[in-house]
Coordinates of C-alpha atoms and ligand atoms in Angstrom, one line a residue:
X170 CA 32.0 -12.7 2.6
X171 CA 32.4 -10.1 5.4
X172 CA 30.1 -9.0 7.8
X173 CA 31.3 -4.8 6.7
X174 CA 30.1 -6.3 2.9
X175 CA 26.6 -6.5 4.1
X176 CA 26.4 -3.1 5.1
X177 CA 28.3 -2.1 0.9
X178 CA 25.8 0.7 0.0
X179 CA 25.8 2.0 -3.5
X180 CA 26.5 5.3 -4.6
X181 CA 24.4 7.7 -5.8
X182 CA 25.8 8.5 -9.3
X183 CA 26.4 4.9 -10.3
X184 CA 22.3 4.5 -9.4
X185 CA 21.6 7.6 -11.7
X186 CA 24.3 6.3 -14.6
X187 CA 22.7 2.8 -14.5
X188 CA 19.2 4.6 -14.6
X189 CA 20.5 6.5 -17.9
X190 CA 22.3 3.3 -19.8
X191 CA 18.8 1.3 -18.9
X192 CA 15.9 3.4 -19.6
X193 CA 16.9 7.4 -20.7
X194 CA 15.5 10.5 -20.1
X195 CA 12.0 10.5 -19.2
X196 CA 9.7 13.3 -20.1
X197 CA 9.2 16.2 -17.8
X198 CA 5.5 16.4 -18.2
X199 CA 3.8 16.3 -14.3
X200 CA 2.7 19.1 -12.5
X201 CA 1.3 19.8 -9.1
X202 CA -2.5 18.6 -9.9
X203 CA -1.1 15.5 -12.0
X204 CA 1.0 14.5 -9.3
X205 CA -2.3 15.2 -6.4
X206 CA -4.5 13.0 -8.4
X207 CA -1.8 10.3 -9.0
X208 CA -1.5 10.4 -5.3
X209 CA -5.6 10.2 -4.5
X210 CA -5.4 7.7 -6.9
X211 CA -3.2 5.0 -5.4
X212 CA -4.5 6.4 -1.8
X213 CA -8.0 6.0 -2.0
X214 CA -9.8 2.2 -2.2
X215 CA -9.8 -1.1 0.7
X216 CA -9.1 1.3 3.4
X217 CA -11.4 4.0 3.4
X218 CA -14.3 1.4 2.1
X219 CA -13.2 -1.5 3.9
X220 CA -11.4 -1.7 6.5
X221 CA -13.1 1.8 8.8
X222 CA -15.3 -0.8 9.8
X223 CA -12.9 -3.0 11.9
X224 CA -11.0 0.3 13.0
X225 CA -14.2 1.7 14.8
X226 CA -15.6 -1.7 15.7
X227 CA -12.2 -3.9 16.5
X228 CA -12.3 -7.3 16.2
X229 CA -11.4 -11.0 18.1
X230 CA -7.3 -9.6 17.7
X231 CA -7.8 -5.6 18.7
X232 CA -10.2 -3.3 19.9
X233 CA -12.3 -0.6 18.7
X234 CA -11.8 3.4 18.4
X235 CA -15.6 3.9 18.1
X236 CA -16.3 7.7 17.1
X237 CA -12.4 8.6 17.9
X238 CA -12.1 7.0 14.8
X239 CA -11.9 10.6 13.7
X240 CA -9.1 10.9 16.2
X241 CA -7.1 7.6 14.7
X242 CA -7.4 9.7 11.0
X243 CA -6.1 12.7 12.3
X244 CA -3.2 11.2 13.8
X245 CA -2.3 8.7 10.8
X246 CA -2.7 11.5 8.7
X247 CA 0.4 13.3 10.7
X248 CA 2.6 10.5 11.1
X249 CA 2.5 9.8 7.3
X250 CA 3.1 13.9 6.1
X251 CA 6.7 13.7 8.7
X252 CA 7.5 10.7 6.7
X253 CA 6.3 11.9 3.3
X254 CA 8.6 14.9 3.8
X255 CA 11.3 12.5 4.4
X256 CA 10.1 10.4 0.9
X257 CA 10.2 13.6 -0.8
X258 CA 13.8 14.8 -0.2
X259 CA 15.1 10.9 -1.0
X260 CA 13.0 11.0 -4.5
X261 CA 14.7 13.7 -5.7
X262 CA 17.7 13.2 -4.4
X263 CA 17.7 9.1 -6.1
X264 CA 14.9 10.0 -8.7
X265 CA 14.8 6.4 -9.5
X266 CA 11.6 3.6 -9.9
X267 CA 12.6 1.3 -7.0
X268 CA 11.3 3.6 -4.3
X269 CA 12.1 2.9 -0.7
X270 CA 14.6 0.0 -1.8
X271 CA 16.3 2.2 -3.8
X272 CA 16.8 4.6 -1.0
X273 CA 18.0 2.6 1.5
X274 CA 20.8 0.9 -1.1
X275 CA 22.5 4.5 -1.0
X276 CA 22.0 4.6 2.5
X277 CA 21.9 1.7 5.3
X278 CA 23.4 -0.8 2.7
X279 CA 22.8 -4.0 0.8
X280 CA 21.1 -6.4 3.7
X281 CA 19.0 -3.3 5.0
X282 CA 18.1 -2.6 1.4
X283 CA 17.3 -6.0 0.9
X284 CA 14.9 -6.3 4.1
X285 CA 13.1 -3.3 2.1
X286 CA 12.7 -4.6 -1.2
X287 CA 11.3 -7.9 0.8
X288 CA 8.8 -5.7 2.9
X289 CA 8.2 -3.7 0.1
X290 CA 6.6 -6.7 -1.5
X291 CA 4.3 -6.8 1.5
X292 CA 3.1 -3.3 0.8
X293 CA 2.2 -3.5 -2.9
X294 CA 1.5 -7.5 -3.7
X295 CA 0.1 -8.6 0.5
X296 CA -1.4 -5.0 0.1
X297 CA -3.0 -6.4 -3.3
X298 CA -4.4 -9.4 -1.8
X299 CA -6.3 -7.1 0.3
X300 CA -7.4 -5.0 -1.8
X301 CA -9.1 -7.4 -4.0
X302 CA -10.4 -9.1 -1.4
X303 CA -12.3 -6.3 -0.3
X304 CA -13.1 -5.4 -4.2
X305 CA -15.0 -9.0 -3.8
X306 CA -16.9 -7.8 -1.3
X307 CA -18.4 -4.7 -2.6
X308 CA -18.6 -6.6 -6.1
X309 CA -20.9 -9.3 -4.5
X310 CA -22.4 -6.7 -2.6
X311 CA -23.3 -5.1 -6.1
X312 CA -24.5 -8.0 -7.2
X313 CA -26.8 -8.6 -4.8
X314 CA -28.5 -5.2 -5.2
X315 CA -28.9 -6.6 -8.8
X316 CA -30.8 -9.8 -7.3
X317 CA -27.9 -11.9 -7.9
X318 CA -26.8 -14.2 -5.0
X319 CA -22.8 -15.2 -5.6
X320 CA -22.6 -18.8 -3.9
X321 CA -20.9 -18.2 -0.4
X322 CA -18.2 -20.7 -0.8
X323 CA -17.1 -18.8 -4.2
X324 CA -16.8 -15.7 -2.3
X325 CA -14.8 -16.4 1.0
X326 CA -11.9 -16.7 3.0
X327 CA -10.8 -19.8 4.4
X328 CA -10.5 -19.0 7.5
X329 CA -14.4 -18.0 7.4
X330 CA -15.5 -20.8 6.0
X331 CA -13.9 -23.0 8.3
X332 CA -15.4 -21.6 11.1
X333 CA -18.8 -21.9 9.4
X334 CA -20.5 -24.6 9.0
X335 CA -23.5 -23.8 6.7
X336 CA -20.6 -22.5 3.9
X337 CA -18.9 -25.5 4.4
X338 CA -21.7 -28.0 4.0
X339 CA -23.0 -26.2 0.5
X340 CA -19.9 -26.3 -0.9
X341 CA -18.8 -29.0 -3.8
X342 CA -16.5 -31.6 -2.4
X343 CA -13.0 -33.5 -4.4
X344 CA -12.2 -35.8 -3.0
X345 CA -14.3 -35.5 0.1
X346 CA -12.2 -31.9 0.2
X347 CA -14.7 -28.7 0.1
X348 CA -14.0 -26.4 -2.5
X349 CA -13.8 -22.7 -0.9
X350 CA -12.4 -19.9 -2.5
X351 CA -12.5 -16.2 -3.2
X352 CA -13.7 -16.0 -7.0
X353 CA -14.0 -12.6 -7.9
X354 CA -10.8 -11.8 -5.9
X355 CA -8.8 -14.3 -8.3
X356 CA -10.8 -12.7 -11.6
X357 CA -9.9 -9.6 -11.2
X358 CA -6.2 -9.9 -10.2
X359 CA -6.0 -12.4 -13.4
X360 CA -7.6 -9.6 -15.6
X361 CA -5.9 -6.5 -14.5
X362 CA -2.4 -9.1 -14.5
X363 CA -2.9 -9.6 -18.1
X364 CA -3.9 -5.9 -18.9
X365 CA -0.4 -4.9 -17.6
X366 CA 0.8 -8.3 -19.2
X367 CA 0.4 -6.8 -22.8
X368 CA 1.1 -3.1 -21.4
X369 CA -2.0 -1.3 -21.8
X370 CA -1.2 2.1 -20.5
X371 CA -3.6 3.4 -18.6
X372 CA -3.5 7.7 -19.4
X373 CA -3.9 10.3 -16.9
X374 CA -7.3 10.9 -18.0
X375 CA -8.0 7.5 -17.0
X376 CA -7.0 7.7 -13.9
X377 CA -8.1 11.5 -13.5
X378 CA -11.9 9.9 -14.2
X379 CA -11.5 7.3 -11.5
X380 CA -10.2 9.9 -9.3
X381 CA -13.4 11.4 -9.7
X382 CA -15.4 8.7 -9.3
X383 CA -13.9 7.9 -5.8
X384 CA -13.9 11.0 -4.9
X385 CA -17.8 11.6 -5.9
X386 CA -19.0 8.7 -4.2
X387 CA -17.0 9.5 -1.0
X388 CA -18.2 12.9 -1.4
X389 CA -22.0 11.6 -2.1
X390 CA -22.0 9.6 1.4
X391 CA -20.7 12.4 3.4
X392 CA -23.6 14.6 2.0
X393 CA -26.3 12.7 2.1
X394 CA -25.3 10.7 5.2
X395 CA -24.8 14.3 7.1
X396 CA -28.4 14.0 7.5
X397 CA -29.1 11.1 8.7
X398 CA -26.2 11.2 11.7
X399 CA -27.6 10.7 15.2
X400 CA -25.3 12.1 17.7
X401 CA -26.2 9.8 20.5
X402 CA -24.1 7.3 18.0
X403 CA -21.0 9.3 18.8
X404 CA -21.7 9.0 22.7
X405 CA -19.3 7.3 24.4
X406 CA -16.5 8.9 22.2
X407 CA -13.6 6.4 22.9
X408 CA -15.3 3.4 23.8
X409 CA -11.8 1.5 24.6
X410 CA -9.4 5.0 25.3
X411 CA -6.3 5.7 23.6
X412 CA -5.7 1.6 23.0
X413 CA -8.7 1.5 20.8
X414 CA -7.4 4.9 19.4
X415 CA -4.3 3.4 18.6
X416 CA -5.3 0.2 16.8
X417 CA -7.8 2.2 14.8
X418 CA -4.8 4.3 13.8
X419 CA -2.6 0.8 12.8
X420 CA -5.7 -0.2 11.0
X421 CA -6.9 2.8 8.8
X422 CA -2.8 3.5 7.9
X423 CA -3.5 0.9 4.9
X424 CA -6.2 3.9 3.8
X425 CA -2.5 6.2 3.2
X426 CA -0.5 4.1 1.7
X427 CA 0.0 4.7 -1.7
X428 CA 1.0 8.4 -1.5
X429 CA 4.9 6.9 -1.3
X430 CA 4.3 5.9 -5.4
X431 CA 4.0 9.7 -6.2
X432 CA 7.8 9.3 -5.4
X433 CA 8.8 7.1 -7.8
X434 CA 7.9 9.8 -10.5
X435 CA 10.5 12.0 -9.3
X436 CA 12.2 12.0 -13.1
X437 CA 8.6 13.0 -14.5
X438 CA 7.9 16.1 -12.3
X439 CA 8.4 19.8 -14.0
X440 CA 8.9 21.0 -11.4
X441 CA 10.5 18.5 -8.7
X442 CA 11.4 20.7 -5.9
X443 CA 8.4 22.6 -5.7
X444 CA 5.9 20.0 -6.9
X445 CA 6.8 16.4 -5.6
X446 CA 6.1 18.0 -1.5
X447 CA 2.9 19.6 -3.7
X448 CA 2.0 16.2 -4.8
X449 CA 2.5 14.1 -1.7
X450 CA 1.5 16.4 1.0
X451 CA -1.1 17.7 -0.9
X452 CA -2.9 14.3 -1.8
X453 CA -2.4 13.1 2.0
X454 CA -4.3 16.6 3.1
X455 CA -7.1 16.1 0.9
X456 CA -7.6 12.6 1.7
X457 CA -6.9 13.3 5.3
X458 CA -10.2 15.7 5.3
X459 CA -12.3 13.0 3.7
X460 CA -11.3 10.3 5.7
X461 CA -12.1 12.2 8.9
X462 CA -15.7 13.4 6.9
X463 CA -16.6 9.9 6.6
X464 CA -15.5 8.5 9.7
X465 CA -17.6 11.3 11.9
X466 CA -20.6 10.7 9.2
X467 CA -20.2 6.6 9.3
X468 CA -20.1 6.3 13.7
X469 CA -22.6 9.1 13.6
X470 CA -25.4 6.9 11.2
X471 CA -25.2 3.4 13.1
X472 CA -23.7 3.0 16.9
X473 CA -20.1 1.9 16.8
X474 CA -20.4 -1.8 17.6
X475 CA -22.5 -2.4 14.6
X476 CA -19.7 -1.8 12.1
X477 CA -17.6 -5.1 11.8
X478 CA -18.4 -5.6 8.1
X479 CA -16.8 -5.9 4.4
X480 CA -19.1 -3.2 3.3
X481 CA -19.4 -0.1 6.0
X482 CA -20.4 2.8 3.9
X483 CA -23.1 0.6 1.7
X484 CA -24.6 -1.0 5.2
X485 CA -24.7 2.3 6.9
X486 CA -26.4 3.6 3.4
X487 CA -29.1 0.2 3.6
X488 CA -29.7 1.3 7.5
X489 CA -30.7 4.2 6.7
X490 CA -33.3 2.6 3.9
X491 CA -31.3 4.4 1.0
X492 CA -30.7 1.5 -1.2
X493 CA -30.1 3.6 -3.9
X494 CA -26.8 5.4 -2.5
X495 CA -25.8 2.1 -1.1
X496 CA -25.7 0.9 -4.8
X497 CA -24.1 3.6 -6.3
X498 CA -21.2 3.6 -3.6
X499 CA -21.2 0.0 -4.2
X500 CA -20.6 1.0 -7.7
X501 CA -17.9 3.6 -6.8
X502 CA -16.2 1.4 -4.5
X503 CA -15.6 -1.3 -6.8
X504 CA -13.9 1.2 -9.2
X505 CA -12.2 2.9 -6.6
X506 CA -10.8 -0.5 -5.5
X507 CA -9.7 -1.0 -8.9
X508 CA -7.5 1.9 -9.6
X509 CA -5.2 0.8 -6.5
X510 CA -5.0 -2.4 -7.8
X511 CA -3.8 -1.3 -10.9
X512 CA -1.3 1.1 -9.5
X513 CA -0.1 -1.2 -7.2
X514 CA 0.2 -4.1 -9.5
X515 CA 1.9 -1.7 -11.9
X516 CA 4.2 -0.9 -9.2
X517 CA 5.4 -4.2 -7.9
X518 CA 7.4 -5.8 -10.6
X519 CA 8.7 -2.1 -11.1
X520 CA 10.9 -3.0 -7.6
X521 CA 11.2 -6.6 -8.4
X522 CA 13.0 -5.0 -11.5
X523 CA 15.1 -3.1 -9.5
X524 CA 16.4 -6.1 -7.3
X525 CA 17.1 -7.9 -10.4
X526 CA 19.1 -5.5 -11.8
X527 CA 20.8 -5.3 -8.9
X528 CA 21.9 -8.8 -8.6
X529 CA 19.9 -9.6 -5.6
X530 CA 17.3 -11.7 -7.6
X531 CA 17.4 -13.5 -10.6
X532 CA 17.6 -11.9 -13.9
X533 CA 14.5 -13.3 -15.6
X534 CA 12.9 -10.8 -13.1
X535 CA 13.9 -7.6 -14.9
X536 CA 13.9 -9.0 -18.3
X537 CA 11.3 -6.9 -20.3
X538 CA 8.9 -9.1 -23.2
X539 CA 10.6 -8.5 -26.8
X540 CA 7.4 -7.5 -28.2
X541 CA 5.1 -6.0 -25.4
X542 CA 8.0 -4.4 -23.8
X543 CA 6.6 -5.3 -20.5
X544 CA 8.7 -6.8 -17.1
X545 CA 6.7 -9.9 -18.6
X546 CA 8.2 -12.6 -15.7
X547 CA 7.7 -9.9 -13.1
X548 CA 4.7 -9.2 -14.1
X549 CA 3.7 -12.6 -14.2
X550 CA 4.9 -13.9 -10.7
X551 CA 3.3 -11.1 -8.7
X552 CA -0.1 -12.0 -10.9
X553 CA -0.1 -15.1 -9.5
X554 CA 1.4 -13.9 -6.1
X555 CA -1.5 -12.0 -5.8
X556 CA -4.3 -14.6 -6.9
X557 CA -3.4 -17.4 -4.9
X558 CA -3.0 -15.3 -2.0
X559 CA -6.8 -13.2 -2.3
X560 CA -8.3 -17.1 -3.3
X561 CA -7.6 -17.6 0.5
X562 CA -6.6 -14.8 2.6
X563 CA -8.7 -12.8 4.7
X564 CA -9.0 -8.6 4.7
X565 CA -7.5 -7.8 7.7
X566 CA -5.1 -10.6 8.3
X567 CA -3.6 -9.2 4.6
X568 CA -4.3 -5.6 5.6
X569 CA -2.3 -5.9 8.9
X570 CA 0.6 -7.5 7.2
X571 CA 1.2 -4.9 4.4
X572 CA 1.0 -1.8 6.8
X573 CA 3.5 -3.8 9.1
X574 CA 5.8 -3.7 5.8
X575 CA 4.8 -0.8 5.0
X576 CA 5.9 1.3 8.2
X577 CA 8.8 -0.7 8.4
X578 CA 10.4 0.4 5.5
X579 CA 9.3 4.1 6.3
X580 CA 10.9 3.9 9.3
X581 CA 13.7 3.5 7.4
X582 CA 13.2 6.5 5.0
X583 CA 13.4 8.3 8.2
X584 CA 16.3 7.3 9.1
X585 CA 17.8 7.2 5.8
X586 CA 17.6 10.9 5.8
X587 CA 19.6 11.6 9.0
X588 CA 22.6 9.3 8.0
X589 CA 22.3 10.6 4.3
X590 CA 22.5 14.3 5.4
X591 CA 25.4 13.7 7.8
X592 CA 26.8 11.3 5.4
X593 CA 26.9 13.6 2.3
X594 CA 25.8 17.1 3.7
X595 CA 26.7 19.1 0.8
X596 CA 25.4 17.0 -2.1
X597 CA 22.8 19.5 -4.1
X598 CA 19.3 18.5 -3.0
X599 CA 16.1 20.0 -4.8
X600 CA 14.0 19.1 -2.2
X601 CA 15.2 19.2 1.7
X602 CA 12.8 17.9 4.5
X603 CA 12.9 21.1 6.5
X604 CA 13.5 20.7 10.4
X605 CA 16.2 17.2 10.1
X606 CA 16.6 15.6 12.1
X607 CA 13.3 16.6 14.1
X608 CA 11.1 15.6 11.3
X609 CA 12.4 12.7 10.5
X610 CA 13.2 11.9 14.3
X611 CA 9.4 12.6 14.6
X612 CA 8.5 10.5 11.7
X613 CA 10.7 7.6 13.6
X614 CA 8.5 7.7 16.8
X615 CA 4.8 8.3 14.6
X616 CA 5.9 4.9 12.9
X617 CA 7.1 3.2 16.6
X618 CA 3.6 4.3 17.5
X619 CA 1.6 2.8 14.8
X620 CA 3.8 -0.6 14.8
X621 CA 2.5 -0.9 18.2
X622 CA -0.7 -0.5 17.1
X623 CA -0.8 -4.2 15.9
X624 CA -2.0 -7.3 17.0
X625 CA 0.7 -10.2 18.2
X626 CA -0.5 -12.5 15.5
X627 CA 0.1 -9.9 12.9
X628 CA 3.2 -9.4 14.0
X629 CA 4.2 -13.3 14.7
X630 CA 2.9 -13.5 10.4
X631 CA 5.6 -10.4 9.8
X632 CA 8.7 -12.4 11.4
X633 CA 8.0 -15.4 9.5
X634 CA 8.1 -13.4 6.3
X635 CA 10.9 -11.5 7.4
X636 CA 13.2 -14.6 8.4
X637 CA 12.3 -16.5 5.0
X638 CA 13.7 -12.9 3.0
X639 CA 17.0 -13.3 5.2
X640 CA 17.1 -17.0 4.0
X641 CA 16.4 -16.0 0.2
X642 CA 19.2 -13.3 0.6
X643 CA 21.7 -15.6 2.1
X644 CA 21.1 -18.3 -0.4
X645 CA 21.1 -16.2 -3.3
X646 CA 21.2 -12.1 -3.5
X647 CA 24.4 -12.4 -1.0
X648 CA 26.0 -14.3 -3.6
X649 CA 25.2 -12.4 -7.1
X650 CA 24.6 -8.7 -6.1
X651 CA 26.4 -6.9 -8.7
X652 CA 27.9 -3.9 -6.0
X653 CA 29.6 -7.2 -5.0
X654 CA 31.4 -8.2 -8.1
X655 CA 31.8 -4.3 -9.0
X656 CA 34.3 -3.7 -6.2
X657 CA 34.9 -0.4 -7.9
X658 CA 32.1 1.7 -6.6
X659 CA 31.2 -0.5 -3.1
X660 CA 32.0 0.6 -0.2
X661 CA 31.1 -0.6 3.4
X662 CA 29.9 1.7 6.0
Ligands
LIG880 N1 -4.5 2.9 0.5 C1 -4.9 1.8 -0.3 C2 -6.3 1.4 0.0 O1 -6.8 1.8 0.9 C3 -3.9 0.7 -0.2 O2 -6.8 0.5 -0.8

C-alpha cells in the first residue's frame, strides 16, 4: 500500500453511476420554501435555547461575550454563508447523500475523506448527544412548571454530579456504586431511534409545523421580552473584548449547523441551481436575524453574568415573573429540540451508509432491513452511540466537540472547491460559488477563526477522536475500500 494510494480520490461519474445502480431517480419535488424550512428545521434547537447562555456568560474553560453576543451571531452567521456557498456548488456538482464525505472523496482523496466521514460523525451523533442533553433540560424544566420534581441524579451529567455532593448522596447505590445518569436524554434518543428503526417518515408538513412552533416561540420571547429589556444590562458591551467575542462565536456556531443537510437533497431540488443557494443562504439569513433578536433581548432582560444555565430564555422569562411564557418556550423548546434530533439521527447512518458502500466500513452498515427498508444496523449503532453518550456527557463538553468536527470538515469544503475548480475547470456546474477562490479562501480563514475560538481541553478531546479514526482506517477501511480493489477508476493525486 502506497503512500500516493491514500491520496486515490474517486471520480465523479462513477459516484453518480453507483448512486443510480443503488437507489434511482429521486423525485424533483423541493422548492425554494421547502428547502428554507428544511434548513430552519435542522438549524434551530440546543443552540439557540441552550447553549446562548455559556456564550454570553463563559464558563471555568472560556470566557464570556456579554451583550457582544450580538456581535459573535453576526460574525458566525458570515463565516458559515462563505462556506455554505462553497457546500452549495459541491451539492450539485456530487448530488449525492454522504455530504461533506462525499465531497472530499472526489476531491482530497480516500484518507482526507475518511478523516471527514469520522468528523462527520462528531457533527451529527456528538452533536446528538448534545442535543438531547439539553432537550432533558428544558423537559425537566417543563416538568417542574407542572409541579413535578425529576430526581437530580436521573437528570445529570457525570461530571456534575461528581462535583456535587448532595446529588451524589441521594442517589441509589450497586454495589456501593451511585447510580447517575441522564434519563430523559437516553428516552428520547431510544424513542426517536426506533421511530426511524421501522421508518416512519416524517412529511414536510411535519416538519413545516415544527418549524412553526420554533419559530413562534422564538418569535414570542423576542416580543414580549422587548419589553422588559433594561439597557443598563447591555453596559459594559464586551465584558472580556474580542476574546470573549470570539469564544461566544465558537460556542453559538452549534446554533448553524444543520444548514449543510439542505445539501444532501441536491437530487430532490426543482430547481437546483437557483434553489439549493435559495435554501441554504436563505435559512442561515433568517435564522441569523433571530438569533441576533434574541441575543440583544436575552443580555438586555438579566445582566450578562447571570446567564450560565440549561435553560436561558425560560430563566430570563421566570425573572421577569412571566411564568407563563417561560412554560410555553419550555414547551417550544422541547419540540424544537426534537426536530434536530430527528434530522440529525435521520442523517447519520445516511453517511455511515456511504462509508460502507464505499468499503471503508463494514457492510452490515449499509445493509437496509428486508422488510422496513431501513439502514436497520446503522440505524441501530448510532441509537445507541447516541444514548450512552447523552446518559453521561455534559452540554458543552459534547457541544464543543461537534462544532470542532463540524468546521473541520467545512474547512475542507473550502478547499475542496479551489482544487476541484483547478482540477476539472470545465466540468458543467449548476451552481458556481461566485468570487473562487476568495470565497472560499475567506471561508478558510472564518473557520481558522472560529477553531480558535475553543478551549484546549476541547480540542485535546478532538485529537483523541481523531487519532482512534486513523487507527480504525489503518486497520480496516485502508484494507477493503472498494476504489482500492477497482483499480479501474482510482487515481492518486
Ligand atoms: N443547530 C443545531 C442546534 O442548535 C445543532 O441544536
Amino acid at each position: 500500500m502506497s503512500f500516493r494510494s491514500l491520496f486515490r480520490v474517486k471520480s465523479i461519474e462513477s459516484m453518480l453511476a453507483q448512486q443510480d445502480e443503488g437507489a434511482g431517480t429521486l423525485r424533483r419535488t423541493l422548492g425554494p420554501v421547502d428547502l428554507i424550512l428544511l434548513g430552519v428545521g435542522a438549524i434551530v434547537g440546543a443552540g439557540i435555547f441552550g447553549l446562548v447562555g455559556t456564550a454570553a456568560a463563559g464558563d471555568s474553560l472560556r470566557p464570556g461575550a456579554g451583550p457582544a453576543l450580538i456581535v459573535s451571531f453576526l460574525l458566525t452567521g458570515l463565516a458559515c454563508a462563505l462556506t455554505a456557498l462553497c457546500y452549495a456548488e459541491l451539492a450539485a456538482l456530487v448530488p449525492i447523500s454522504g455530504s461533506a464525505y462525499t465531497y472530499t472523496y472526489a476531491t482530497l482523496g480516500e484518507l482526507i475523506a475518511w478523516i471527514i466521514g469520522w468528523n462527520l460523525i462528531l457533527e451529527y451523533a456528538v452533536g446528538n448527544i448534545a442535543v438531547a442533553v439539553s432537550w432533558s433540560g428544558y423537559f425537566c424544566g417543563l416538568l417542574r412548571g407542572c409541579g413535578l420534581e425529576f430526581p437530580q441524579y436521573l437528570a445529570t451529567d457525570l461530571r456534575t454530579a461528581l462535583s456535587t455532593p448532595a446529588i451524589l448522596d441521594q442517589a441509589p447505590r450497586v454495589f456501593g456504586v451511585p447510580i447517575v445518569f441522564n434519563l430523559p436524554a437516553v428516552g428520547i434518543v431510544a424513542l426517536l431511534t426506533v421511530v426511524l428503526l421501522v421508518g416512519i417518515r416524517v412529511s414536510a408538513w411535519f416538519n413545516a409545523g415544527m418549524v412553526l412552533v420554533k419559530l413562534g416561540v422564538l418569535a414570542l420571547f423576542v416580543l414580549v421580552g422587548a419589553f422588559y429589556v433594561r439597557p443598563e444590562n447591555w453596559q459594559p458591551f464586551a465584558p472580556h473584548g474580542w476574546a470573549g467575542i470570539q469564544a461566544g462565536a465558537a460556542v453559538v456556531f452549534f446554533a448553524f449547523i444543520g444548514f449543510d443537510a439542505i445539501s444532501t437533497t441536491a437530487e430532490e431540488c426543482r430547481r437546483p441551481r437557483r434553489d439549493l443557494p435559495i435554501g441554504i443562504l436563505g435559512s442561515l439569513g433568517v435564522c441569523t436575524v433571530i438569533y441576533v433578536a434574541v441575543a440583544a433581548v436575552l443580555t438586555g432582560m438579566i445582566p450578562w453574568n447571570q446567564l450560565n444555565t440549561a435553560e436561558p430564555l425560560s430563566v430570563a422569562m421566570r425573572v421577569a415573573k412571566l411564568d407563563w411564557a417561560a412554560g410555553i418556550i419550555a414547551l417550544g423548546s422541547v419540540v424544537a429540540h426534537t426536530g434536530v434530533l430527528l434530522v440529525f439521527q435521520l442523517g447519520q447512518p445516511r453517511i455511515l451508509m456511504s462509508m460502507s458502500r464505499d468499503g471503508l466500513l463494514p457492510p452490515v452498515f449499509s445493509r437496509v432491513h428486508p422488510r422496513f427498508r431501513t439502514p436497520f444496523f446503522a440505524t441501530l449503532v448510532t441509537g445507541i452511540f447516541v444514548a450512552v453518550g447523552a446518559s453521561l456527557a455534559s452540554l458543552e463538553e459534547m457541544a464543543d466537540l461537534c462544532s470542532i468536527g463540524t468546521l473541520s470538515a467545512f474547512l475542507l469544503v473550502c478547499i475542496g472547491i479551489v482544487v476541484l475548480r483547478r482540477r476539472e475547470p470545465h466540468r458543467a456546474r449548476s451552481f458556481r460559488t461566485p468570487w473562487v477562490p476568495v470565497v472560499p479562501l475567506l471561508g478558510v480563514a472564518a473557520c481558522l477563526w472560529l477553531l480558535a475560538g475553543f478551549p484546549n481541553l476541547a480540542w485535546v478531546r478532538f485529537a483523541v477522536w481523531l487519532a482512534a479514526g486513523i487507527v480504525c482506517y489503518a486497520l480496516y477501511g485502508r484494507r477493503h475500500s472498494r476504489l482500492a480493489a477497482s483499480s479501474g477508476d482510482s487515481r492518486a493525486t
